[in-house]
Tab-separated table of C-alpha atoms in Angstrom:
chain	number	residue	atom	x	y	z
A	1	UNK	CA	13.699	-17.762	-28.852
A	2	UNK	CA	11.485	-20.516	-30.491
A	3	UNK	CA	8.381	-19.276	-32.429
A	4	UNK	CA	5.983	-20.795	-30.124
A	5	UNK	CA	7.133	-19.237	-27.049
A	6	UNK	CA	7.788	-15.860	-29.264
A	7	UNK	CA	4.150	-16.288	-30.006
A	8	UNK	CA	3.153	-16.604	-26.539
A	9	UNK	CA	4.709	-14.024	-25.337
A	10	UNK	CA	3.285	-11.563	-27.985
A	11	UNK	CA	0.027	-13.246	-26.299
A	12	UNK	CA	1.250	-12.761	-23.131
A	13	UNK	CA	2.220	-8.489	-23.585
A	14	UNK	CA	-0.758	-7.627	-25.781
A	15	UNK	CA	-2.972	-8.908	-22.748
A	16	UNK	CA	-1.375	-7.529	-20.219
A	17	UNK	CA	-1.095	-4.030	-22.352
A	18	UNK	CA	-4.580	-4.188	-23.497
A	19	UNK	CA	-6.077	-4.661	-19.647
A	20	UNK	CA	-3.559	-1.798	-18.486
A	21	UNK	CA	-5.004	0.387	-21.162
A	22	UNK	CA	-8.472	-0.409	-20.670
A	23	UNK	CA	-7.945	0.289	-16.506
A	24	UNK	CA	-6.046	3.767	-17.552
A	25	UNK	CA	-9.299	4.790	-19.467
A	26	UNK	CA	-11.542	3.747	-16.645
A	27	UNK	CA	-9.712	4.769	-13.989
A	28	UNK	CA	-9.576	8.069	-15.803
A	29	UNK	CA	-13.467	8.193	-16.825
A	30	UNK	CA	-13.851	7.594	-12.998
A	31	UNK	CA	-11.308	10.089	-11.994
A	32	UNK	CA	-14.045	12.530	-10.426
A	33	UNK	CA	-15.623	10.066	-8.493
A	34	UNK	CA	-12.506	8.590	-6.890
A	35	UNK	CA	-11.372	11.574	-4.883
A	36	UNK	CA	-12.535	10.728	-1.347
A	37	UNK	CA	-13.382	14.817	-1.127
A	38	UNK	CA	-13.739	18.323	-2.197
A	39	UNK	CA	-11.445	20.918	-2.130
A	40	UNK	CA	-12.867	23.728	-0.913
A	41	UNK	CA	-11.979	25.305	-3.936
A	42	UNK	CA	-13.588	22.531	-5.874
A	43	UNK	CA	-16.816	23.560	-4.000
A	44	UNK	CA	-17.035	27.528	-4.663
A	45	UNK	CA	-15.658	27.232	-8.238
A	46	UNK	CA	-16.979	23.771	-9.268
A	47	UNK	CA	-15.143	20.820	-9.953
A	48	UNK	CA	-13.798	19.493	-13.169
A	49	UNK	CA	-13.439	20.957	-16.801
A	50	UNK	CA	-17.557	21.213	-16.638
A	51	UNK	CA	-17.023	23.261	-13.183
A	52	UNK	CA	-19.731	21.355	-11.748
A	53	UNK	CA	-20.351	22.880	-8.401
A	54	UNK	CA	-22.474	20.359	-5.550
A	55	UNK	CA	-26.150	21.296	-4.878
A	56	UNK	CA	-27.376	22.622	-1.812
A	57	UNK	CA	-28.350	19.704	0.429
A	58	UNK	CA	-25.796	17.424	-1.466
A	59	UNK	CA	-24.028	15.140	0.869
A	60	UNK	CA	-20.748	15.185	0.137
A	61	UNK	CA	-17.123	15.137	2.107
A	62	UNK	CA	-14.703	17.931	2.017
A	63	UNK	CA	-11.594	18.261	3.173
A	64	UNK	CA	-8.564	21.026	3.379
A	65	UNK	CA	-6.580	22.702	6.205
A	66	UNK	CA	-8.013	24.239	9.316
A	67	UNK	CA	-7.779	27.931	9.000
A	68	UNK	CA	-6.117	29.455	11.865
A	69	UNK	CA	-8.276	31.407	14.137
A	70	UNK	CA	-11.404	30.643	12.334
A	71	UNK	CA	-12.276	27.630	15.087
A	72	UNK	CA	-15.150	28.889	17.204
A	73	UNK	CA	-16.228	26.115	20.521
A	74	UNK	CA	-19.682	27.324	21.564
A	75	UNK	CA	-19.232	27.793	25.544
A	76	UNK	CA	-22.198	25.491	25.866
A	77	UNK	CA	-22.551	22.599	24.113
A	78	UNK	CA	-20.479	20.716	21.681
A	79	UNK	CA	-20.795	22.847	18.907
A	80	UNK	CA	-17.755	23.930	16.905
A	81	UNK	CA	-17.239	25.567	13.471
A	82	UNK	CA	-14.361	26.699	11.813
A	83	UNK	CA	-13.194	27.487	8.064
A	84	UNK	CA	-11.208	24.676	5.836
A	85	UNK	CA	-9.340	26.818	3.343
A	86	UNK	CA	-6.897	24.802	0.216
A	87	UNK	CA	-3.962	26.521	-1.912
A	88	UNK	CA	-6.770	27.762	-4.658
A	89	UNK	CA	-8.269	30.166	-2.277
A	90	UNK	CA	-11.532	28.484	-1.563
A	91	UNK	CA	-13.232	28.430	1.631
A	92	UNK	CA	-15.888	26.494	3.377
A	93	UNK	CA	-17.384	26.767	6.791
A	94	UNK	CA	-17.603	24.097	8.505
A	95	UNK	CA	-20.254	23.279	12.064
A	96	UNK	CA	-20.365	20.014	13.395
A	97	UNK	CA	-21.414	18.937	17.185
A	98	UNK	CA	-19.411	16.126	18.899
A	99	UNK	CA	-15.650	15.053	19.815
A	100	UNK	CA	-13.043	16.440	17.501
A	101	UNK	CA	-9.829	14.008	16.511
A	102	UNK	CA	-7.131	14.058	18.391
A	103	UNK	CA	-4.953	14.996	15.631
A	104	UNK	CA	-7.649	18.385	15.156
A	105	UNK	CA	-6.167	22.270	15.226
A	106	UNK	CA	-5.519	24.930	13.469
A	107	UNK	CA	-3.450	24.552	10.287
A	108	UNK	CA	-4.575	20.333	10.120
A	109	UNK	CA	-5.672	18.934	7.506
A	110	UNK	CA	-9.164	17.273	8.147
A	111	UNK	CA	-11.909	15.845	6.162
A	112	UNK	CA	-15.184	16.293	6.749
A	113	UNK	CA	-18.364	14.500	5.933
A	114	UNK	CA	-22.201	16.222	6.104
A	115	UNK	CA	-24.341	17.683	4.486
A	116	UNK	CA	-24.339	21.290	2.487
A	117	UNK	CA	-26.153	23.595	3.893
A	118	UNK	CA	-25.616	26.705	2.112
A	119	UNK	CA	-22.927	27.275	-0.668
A	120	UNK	CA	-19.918	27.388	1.185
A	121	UNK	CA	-21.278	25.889	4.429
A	122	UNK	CA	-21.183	22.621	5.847
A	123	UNK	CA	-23.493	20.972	8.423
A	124	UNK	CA	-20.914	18.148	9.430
A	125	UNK	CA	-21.675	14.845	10.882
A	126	UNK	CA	-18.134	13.298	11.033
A	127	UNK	CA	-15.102	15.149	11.035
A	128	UNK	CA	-11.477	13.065	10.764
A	129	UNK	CA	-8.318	14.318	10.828
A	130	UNK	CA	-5.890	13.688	7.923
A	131	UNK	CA	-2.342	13.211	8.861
A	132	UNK	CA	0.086	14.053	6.045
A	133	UNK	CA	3.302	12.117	5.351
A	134	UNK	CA	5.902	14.262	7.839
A	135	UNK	CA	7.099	12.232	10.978
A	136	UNK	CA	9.614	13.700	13.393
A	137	UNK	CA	10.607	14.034	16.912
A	138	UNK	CA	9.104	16.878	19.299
A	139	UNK	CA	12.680	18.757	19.300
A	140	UNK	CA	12.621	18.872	15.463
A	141	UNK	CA	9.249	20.056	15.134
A	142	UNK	CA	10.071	22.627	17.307
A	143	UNK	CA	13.339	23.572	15.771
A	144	UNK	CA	12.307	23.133	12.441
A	145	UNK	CA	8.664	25.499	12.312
A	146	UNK	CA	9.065	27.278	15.970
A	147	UNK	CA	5.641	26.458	16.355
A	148	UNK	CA	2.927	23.745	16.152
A	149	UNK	CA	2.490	21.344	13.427
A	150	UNK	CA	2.026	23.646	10.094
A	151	UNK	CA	2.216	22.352	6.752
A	152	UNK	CA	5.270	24.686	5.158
A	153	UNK	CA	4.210	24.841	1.742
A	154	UNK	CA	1.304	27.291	2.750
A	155	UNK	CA	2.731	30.726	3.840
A	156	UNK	CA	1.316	32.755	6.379
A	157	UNK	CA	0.711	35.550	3.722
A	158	UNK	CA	-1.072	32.618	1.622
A	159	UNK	CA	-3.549	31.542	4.019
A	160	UNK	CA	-4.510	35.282	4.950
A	161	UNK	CA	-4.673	36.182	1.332
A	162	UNK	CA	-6.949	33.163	0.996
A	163	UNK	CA	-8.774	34.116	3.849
A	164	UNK	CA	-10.261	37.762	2.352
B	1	UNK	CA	23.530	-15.601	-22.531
B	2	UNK	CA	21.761	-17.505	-20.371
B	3	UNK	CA	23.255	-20.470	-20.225
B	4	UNK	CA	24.505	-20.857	-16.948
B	5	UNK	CA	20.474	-20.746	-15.388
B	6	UNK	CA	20.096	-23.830	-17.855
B	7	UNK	CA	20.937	-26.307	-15.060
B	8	UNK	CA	18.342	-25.115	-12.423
B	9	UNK	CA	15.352	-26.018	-14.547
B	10	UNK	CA	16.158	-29.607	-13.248
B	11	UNK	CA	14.216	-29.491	-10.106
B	12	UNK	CA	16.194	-31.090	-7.817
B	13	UNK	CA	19.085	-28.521	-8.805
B	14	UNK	CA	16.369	-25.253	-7.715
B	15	UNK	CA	15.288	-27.835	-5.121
B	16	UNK	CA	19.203	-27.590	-3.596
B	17	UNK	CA	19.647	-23.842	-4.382
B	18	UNK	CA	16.039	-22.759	-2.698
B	19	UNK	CA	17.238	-24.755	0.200
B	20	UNK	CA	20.979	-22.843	0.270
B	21	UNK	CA	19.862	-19.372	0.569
B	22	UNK	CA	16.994	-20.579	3.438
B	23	UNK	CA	19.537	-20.589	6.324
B	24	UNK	CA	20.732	-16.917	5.002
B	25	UNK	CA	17.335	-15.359	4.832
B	26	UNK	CA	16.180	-17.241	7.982
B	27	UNK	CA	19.573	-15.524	9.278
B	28	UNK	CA	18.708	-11.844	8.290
B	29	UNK	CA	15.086	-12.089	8.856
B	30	UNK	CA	15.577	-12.372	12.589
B	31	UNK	CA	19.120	-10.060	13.255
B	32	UNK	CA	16.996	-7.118	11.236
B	33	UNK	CA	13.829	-7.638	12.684
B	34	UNK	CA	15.037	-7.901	16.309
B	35	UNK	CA	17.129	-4.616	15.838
B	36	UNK	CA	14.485	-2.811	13.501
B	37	UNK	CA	11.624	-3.376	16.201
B	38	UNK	CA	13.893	-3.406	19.599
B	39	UNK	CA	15.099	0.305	17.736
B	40	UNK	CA	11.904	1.234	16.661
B	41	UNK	CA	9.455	0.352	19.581
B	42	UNK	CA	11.600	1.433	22.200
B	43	UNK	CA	14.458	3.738	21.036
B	44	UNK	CA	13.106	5.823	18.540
B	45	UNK	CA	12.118	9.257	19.048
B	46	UNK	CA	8.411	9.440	19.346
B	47	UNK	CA	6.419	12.109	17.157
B	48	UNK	CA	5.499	15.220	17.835
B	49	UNK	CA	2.083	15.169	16.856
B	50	UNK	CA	1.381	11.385	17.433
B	51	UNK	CA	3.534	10.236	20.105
B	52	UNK	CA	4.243	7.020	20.373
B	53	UNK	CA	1.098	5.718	18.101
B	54	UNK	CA	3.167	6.366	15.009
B	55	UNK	CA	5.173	3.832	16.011
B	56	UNK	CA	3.112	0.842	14.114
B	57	UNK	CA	4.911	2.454	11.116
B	58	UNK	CA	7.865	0.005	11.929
B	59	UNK	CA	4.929	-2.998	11.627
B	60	UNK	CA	2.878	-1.189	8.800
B	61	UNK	CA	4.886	0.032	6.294
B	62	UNK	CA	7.239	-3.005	5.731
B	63	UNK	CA	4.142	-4.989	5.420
B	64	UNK	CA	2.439	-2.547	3.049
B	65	UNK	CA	5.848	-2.565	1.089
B	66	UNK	CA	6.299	-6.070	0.801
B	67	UNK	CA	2.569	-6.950	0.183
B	68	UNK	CA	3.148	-5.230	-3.577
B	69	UNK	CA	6.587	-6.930	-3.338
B	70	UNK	CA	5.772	-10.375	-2.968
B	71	UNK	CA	2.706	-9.492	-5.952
B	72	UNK	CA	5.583	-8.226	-8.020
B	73	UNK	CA	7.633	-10.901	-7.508
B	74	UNK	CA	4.685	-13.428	-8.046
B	75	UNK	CA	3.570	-11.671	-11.577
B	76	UNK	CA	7.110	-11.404	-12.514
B	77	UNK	CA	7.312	-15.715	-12.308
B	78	UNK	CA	3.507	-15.808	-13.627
B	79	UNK	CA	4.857	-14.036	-16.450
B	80	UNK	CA	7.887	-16.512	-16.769
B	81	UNK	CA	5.351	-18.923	-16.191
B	82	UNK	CA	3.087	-18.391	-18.830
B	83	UNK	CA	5.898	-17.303	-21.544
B	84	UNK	CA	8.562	-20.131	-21.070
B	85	UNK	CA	6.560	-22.390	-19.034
B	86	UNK	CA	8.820	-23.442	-16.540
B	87	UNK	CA	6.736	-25.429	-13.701
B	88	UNK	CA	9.181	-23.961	-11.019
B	89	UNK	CA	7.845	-20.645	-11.382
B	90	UNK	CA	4.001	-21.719	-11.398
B	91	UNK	CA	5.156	-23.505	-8.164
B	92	UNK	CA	6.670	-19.927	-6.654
B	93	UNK	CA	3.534	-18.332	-7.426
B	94	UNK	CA	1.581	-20.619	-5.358
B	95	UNK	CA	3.904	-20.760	-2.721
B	96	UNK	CA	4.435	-16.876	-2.253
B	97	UNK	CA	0.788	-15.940	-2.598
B	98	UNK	CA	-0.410	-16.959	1.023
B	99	UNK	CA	2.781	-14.592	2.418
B	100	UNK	CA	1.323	-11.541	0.530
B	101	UNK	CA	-1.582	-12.225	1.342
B	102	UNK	CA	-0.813	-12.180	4.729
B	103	UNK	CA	2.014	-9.224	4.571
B	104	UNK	CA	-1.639	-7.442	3.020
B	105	UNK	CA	-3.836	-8.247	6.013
B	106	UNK	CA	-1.108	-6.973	8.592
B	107	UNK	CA	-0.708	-3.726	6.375
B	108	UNK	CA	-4.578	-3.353	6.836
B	109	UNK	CA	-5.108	-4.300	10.175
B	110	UNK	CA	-1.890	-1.892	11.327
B	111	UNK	CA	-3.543	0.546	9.515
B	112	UNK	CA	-6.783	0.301	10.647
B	113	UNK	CA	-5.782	0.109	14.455
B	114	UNK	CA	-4.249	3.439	13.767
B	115	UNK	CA	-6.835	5.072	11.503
B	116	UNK	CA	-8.799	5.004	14.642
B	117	UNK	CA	-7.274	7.250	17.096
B	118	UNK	CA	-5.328	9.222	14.816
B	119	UNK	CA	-8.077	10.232	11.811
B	120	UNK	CA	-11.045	8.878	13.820
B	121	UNK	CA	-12.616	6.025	12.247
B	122	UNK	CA	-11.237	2.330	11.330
B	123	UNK	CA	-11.471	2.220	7.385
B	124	UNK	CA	-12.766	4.620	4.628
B	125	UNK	CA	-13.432	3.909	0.981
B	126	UNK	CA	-10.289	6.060	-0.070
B	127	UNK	CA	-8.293	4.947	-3.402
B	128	UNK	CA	-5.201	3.809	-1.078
B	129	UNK	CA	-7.165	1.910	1.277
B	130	UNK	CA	-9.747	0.504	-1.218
B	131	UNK	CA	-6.781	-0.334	-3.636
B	132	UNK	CA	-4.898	-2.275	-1.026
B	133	UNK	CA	-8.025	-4.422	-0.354
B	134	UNK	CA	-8.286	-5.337	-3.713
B	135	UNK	CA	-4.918	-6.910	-3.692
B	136	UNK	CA	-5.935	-8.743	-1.040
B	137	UNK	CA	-8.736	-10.619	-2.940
B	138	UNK	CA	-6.266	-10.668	-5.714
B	139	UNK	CA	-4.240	-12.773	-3.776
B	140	UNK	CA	-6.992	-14.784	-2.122
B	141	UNK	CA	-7.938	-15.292	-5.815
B	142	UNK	CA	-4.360	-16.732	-6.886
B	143	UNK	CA	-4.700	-19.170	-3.579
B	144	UNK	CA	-8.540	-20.185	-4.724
B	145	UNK	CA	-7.904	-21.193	-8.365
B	146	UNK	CA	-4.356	-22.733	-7.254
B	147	UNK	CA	-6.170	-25.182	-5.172
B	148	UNK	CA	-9.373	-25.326	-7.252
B	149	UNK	CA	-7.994	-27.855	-9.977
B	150	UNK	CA	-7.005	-31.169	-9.733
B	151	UNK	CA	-4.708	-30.677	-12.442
B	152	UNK	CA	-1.805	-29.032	-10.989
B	153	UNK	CA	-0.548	-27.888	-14.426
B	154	UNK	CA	-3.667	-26.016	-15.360
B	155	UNK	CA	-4.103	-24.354	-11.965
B	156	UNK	CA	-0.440	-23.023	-11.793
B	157	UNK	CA	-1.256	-21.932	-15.454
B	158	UNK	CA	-4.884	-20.114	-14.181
B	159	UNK	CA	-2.931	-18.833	-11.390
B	160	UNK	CA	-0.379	-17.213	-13.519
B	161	UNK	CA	-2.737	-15.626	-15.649
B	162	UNK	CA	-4.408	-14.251	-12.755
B	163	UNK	CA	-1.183	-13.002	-10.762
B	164	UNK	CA	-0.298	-11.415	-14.169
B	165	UNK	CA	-3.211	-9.562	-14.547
B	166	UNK	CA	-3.509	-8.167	-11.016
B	167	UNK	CA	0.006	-6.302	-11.549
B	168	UNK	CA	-1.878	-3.182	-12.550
B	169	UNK	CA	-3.359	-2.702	-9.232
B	170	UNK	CA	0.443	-1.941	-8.184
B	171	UNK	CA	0.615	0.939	-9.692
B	172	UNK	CA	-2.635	2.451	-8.843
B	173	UNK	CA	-2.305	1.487	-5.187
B	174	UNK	CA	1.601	3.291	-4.956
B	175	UNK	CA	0.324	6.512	-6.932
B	176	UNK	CA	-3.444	6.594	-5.604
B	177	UNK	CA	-2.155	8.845	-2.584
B	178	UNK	CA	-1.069	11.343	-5.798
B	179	UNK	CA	-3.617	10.960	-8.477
B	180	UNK	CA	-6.628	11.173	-5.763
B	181	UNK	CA	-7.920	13.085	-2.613
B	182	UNK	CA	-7.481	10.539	-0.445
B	183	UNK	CA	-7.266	10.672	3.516
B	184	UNK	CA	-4.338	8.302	3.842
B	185	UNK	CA	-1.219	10.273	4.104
B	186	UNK	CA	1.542	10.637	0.859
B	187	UNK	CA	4.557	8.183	0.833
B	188	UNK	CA	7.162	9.182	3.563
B	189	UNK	CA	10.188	7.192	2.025
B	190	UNK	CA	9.133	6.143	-1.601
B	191	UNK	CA	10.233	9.006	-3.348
B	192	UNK	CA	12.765	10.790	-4.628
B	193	UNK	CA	13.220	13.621	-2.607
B	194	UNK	CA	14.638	13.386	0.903
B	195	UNK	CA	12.331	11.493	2.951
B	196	UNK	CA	9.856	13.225	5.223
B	197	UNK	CA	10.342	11.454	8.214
B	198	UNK	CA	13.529	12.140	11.047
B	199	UNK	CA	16.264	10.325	10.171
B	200	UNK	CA	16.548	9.172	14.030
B	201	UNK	CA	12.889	7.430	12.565
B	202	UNK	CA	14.113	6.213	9.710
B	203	UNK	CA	16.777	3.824	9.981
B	204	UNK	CA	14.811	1.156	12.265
B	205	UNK	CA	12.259	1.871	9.478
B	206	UNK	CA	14.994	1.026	6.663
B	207	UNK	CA	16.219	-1.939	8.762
B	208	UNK	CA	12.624	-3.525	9.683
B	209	UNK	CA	11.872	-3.453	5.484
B	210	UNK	CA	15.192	-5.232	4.853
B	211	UNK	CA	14.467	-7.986	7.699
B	212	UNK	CA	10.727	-7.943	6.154
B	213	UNK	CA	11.675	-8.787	3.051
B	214	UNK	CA	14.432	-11.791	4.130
B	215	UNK	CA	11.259	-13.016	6.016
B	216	UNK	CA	9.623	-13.062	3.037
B	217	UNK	CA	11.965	-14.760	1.177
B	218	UNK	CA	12.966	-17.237	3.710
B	219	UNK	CA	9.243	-17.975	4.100
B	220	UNK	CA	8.668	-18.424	0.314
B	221	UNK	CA	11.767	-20.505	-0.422
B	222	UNK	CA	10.816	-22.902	2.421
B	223	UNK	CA	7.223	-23.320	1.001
B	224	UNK	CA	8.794	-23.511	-2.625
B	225	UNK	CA	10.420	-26.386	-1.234
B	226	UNK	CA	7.579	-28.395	-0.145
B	227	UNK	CA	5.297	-27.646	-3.383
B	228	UNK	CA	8.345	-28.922	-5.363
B	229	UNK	CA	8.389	-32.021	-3.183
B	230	UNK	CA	4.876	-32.134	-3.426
B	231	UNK	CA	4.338	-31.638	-7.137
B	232	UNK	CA	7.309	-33.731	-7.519
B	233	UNK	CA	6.285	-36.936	-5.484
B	234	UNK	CA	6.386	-39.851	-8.219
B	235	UNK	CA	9.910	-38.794	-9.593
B	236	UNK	CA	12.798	-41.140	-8.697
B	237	UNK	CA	14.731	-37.676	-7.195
B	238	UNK	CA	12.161	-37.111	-4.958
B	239	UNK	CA	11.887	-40.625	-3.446
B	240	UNK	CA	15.457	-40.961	-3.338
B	241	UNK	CA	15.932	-37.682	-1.183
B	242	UNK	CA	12.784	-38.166	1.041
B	243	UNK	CA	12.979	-42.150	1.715
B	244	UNK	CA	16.912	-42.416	1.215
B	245	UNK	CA	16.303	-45.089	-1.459
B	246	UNK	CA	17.244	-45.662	-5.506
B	247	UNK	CA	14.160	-46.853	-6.228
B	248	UNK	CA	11.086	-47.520	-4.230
């Protein structure tokens, strides 16, 4: 290789280096502010190394799996609330009034946007389902978890333990 | 070592080879798209929890894929470019760049026409979502400053630089769905565990990103082509190919 190109592709690597080190550092001054949500667990215990927990009144999203038997229609109206519990044992109640997702039940992961209301409660004002990255047919499903969609790495004893 | 590349630096040699693998790629394109989507929209299985809306996967994901392909591929000449300054590879960055970008607004338009009735609203500011946008101004940025000079040297040189620097958004938008919270699901197939999706799914999936990725090629080759012929115009190859002449 001829010194000139040799030298330009020094040039060439240190840049490229350089700007992928300098996007590393941002991306991981920023990494707090990236996450779309909360964890539920993020919101009782605080988030970060600093464990800084969201004020009351914050608006904020939060997101984490439906618990089972915690959703609660009011006969009514429109109102529904139900618990969003993650593997660290957190839990947040969640009301919101209006048309759930299709993709919405018990043991989905959803994301929530609103307001907080009280330390682990959430006044929602738009609640979306979150599919995760499992596609099958209906026969599988069945076969495969005997039941409705459930995600298998949480355990029935798991989300009860989480629950108490 | 590399001797035996030596002879396509002459552009009417890549000229000739760009236009041999066309008809191939052209050839591939359509027998694995027709059987990828005839398989896919029709045959598959549909989902248990989506029915048949999962089925813009077969449009989505091969876009998505080959969006951060074709950048790949047109950082990898930038680079090549920008080190060894061959014009032929300032040339394939300029032709692949409006195929990405277009691969990019499919992947986002898919994915937004599904967003709706499966999370419930057309676009958040998630890292996967917000990441993929970016590459599409990345590549609308390649296109601008391509076509921005007069000097054709200097722009495929600005473009380079540009294409080069963009690669790191590659990363970030394949691992964003790991790093971050975000609402758009994990990767189904790239990764190195079995994939989470049926196989009865998969293989119209599998086939569809093959004939994606001849239709990119076919499609960037044939543009190659013309901003050879194009850059090209005053050389004594060129007129003798287009206007069948020695010397006119």
């Amino acid at each position: 290789m001829n010194p000139r190109r040799k030298q330009r592709l020094l040039v060439v690597v240190s840049i490229v280096v350089g700007l992928g080190f300098a996007t590393g550092l941002l991306l991981y001054a920023l990494q707090q502010n990236i996450d779309l949500f909360y964890t539920p667990t993020e919101l009782v215990q605080g988030k970060g190394p600093e464990k800084v927990k969201p004020e009351v009144g914050q608006r904020l999203r939060i997101g984490g799996l439906v618990l089972p038997g915690s959703v609660a229609r009011s006969q009514t109206s429109l109102e529904v609330s139900f618990d969003l519990i993650d593997a660290g044992g957190g839990m947040v109640t969640v009301a919101y009034e209006g048309i759930l997702p299709d993709l919405f039940r018990e043991g989905q992961g959803i994301v929530a946007t609103g307001e907080l209301v009280a330390a682990n409660r959430i006044q929602a004002h738009e609640v979306l389902a979150k599919h995760d990255e499992e596609y099958m047919p209906p026969e599988v499903a069945q076969s495969l978890k005997g039941m409705e969609h459930f995600k298998p790495e949480y355990t029935e004893q798991q989300l009860h333990g989480s629950a108490q | 070592m590399w001797k035996w590349l030596h002879p396509y630096a002459k552009p009417e040699a890549s000229f000739r080879l760009a236009g041999a693998f066309v008809p191939w790629f052209t050839a591939l394109a359509v027998l694995c798209l027709s059987i990828g989507t005839v398989w896919g929209l029709l045959f598959a299985p549909s989902d248990y929890q989506q029915g048949d809306s999962f089925r813009i996967i077969y449009v989505h994901v091969p876009a998505a894929i080959l969006s951060m392909g074709a950048y790949l591929t047109m950082a990898i000449a930038g680079f090549i470019a920008l080190v060894w300054q061959i014009k032929q590879s300032e040339i394939y960055v300029a032709a692949v760049a409006p195929i990405g970008a277009g691969f990019t607004f499919i992947a986002l338009l898919t994915g937004a026409a599904w967003g709706k009735p499966m999370w419930g609203t057309w676009w958040v500011w998630d890292a996967r979502l917000t990441s993929e946008l970016i590459l599409l101004f990345l590549y609308l940025g390649v296109i601008a400053l391509y076509n921005a000079f007069d000097d054709k040297a200097l722009a495929g040189r600005s473009a380079s630089i540009l294409s080069l620097v963009g690669v790191i958004n590659l990363p970030i938008i394949h691992y964003s769905v790991e790093w971050w919270n975000t609402l758009h699901q994990g990767a189904s197939i790239t990764k190195f565990a079995k994939p989470s999706i049926d196989s009865a799914m998969l293989w119209p999936l599998l086939i569809n990103i093959v004939g994606f990725g001849a239709f990119l090629g076919a499609l960037s080759l044939v543009r190659f082509r013309t901003e050879l012929l194009k850059r090209e115009q005053r050389r004594p190859w060129v007129r003798q190919l287009l206007l069948g002449t020695g010397e006119a």
